[in-house]
C-alpha positions as protocol buffer text, in pm:
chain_id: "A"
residue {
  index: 1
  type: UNK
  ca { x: -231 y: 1665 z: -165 }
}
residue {
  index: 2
  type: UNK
  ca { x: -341 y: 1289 z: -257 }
}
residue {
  index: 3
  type: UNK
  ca { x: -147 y: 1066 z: -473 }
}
residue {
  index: 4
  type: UNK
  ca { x: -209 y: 759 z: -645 }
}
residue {
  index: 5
  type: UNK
  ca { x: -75 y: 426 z: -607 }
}
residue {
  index: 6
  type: UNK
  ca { x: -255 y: 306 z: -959 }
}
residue {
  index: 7
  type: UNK
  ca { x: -138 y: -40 z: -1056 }
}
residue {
  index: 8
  type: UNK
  ca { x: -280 y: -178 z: -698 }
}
residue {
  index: 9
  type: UNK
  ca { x: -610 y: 48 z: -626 }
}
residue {
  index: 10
  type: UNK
  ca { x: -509 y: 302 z: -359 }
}
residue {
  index: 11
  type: UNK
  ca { x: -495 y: 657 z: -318 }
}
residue {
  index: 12
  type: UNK
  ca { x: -325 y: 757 z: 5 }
}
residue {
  index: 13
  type: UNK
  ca { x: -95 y: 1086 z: 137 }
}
residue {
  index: 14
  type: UNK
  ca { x: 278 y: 1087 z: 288 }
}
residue {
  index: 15
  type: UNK
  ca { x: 406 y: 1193 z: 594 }
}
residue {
  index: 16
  type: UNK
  ca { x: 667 y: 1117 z: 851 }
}
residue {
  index: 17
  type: UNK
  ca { x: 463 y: 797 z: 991 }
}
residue {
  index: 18
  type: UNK
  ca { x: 407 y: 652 z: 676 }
}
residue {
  index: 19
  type: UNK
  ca { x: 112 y: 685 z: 410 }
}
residue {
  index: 20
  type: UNK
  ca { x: -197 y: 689 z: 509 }
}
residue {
  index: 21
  type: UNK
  ca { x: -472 y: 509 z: 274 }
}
residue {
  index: 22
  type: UNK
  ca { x: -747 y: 795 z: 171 }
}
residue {
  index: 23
  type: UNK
  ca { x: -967 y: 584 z: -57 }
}
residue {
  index: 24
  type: UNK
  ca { x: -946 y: 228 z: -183 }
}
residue {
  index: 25
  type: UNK
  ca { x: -1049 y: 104 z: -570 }
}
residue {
  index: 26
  type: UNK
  ca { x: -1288 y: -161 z: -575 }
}
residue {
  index: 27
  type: UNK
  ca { x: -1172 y: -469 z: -761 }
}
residue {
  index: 28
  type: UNK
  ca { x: -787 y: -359 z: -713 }
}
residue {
  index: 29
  type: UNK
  ca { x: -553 y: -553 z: -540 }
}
residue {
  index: 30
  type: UNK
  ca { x: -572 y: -309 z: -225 }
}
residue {
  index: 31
  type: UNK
  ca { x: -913 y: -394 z: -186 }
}
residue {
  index: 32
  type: UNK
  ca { x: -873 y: -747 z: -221 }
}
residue {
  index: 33
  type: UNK
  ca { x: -523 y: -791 z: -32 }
}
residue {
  index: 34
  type: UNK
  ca { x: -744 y: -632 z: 251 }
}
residue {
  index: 35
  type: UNK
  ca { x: -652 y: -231 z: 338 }
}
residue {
  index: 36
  type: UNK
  ca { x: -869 y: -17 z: 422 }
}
residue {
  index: 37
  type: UNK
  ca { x: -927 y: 369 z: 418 }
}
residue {
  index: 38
  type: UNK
  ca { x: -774 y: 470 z: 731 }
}
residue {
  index: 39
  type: UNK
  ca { x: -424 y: 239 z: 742 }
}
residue {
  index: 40
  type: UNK
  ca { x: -110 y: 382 z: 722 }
}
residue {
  index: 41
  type: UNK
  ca { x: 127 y: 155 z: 517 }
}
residue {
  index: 42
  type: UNK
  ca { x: 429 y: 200 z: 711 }
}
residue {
  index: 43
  type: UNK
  ca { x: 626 y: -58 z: 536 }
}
residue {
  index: 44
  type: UNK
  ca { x: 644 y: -251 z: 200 }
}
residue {
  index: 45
  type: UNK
  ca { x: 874 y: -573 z: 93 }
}
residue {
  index: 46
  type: UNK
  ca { x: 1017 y: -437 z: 469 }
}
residue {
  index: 47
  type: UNK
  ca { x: 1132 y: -77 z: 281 }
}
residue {
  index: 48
  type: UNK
  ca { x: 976 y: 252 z: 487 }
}
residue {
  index: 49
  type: UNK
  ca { x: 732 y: 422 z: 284 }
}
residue {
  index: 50
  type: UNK
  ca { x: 674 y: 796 z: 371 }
}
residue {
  index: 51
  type: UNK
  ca { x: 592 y: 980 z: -1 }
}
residue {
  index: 52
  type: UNK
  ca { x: 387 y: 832 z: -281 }
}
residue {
  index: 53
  type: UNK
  ca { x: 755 y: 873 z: -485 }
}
residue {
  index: 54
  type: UNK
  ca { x: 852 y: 570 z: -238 }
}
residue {
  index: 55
  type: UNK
  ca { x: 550 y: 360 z: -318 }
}
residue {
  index: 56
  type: UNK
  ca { x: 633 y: 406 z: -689 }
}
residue {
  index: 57
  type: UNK
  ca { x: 975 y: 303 z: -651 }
}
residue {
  index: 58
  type: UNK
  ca { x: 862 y: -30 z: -475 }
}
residue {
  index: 59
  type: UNK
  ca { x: 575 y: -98 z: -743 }
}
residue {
  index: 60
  type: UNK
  ca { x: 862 y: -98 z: -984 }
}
residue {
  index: 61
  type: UNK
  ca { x: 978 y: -422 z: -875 }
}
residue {
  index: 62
  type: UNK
  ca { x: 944 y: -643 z: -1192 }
}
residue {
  index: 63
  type: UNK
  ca { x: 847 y: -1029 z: -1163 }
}
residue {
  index: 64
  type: UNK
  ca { x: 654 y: -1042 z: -799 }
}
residue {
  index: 65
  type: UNK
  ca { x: 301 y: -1154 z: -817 }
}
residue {
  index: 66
  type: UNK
  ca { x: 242 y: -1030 z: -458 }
}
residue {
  index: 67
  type: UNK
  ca { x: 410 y: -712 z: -253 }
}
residue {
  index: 68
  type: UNK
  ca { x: 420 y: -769 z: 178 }
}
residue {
  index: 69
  type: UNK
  ca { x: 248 y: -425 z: 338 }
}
residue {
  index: 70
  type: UNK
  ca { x: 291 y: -381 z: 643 }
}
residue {
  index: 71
  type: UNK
  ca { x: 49 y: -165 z: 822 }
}
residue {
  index: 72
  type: UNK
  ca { x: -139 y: -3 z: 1127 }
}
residue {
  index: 73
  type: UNK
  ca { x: -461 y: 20 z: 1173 }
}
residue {
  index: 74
  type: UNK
  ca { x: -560 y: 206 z: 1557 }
}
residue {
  index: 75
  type: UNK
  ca { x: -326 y: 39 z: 1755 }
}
residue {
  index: 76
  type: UNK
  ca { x: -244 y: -303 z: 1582 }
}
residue {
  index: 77
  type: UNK
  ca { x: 13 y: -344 z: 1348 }
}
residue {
  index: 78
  type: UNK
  ca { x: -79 y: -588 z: 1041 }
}
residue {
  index: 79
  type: UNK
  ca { x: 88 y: -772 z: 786 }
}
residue {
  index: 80
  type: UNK
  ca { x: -101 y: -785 z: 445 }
}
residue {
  index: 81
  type: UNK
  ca { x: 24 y: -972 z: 127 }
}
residue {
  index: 82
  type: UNK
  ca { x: -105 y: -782 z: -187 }
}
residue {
  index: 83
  type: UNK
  ca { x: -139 y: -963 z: -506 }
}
residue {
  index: 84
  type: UNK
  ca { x: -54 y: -790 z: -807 }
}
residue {
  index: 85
  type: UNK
  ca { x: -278 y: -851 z: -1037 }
}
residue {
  index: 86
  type: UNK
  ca { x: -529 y: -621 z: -1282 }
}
residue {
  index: 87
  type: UNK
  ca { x: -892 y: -615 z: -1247 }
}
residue {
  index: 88
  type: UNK
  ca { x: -1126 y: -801 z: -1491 }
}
């Protein structure tokens, strides 16, 4: 089942590895903080994220303008900086 990580553009699904990223929003900050269909975000602000209920929890954090991802893509391991801002 997908879920939705609105305020930043992503829709992705949990597991035991992380979540992976199922579709990206154009225009969102996923999109322009660089993921990609196909990551799993296995980290965020350096908290594991397996469940959608996790990446809510994280996107509760009040005052940041940006959120560190980290995340693997094949066999490299990347560190993206997401902006939080809303499209135009």
């Amino acid at each position: 089942s997908g879920a939705e990580g609105g305020c930043v553009g992503l829709e992705g699904e949990g597991s035991a590895v992380g979540m992976l990223v199922t579709g990206i929003v154009e225009g969102f900050s996923a999109s322009e903080g660089g993921l990609e269909p196909g990551d799993w975000i296995i980290r965020i602000c350096g908290s594991e994220v397996r469940t959608i209920e996790d990446l809510k929890t994280i996107f509760q954090y009040q005052g940041l303008d940006s959120i560190e991802f980290t995340v693997r893509r094949g066999l490299e391991t990347l560190e993206l900086t997401i902006p939080l801002v809303l499209p135009e």
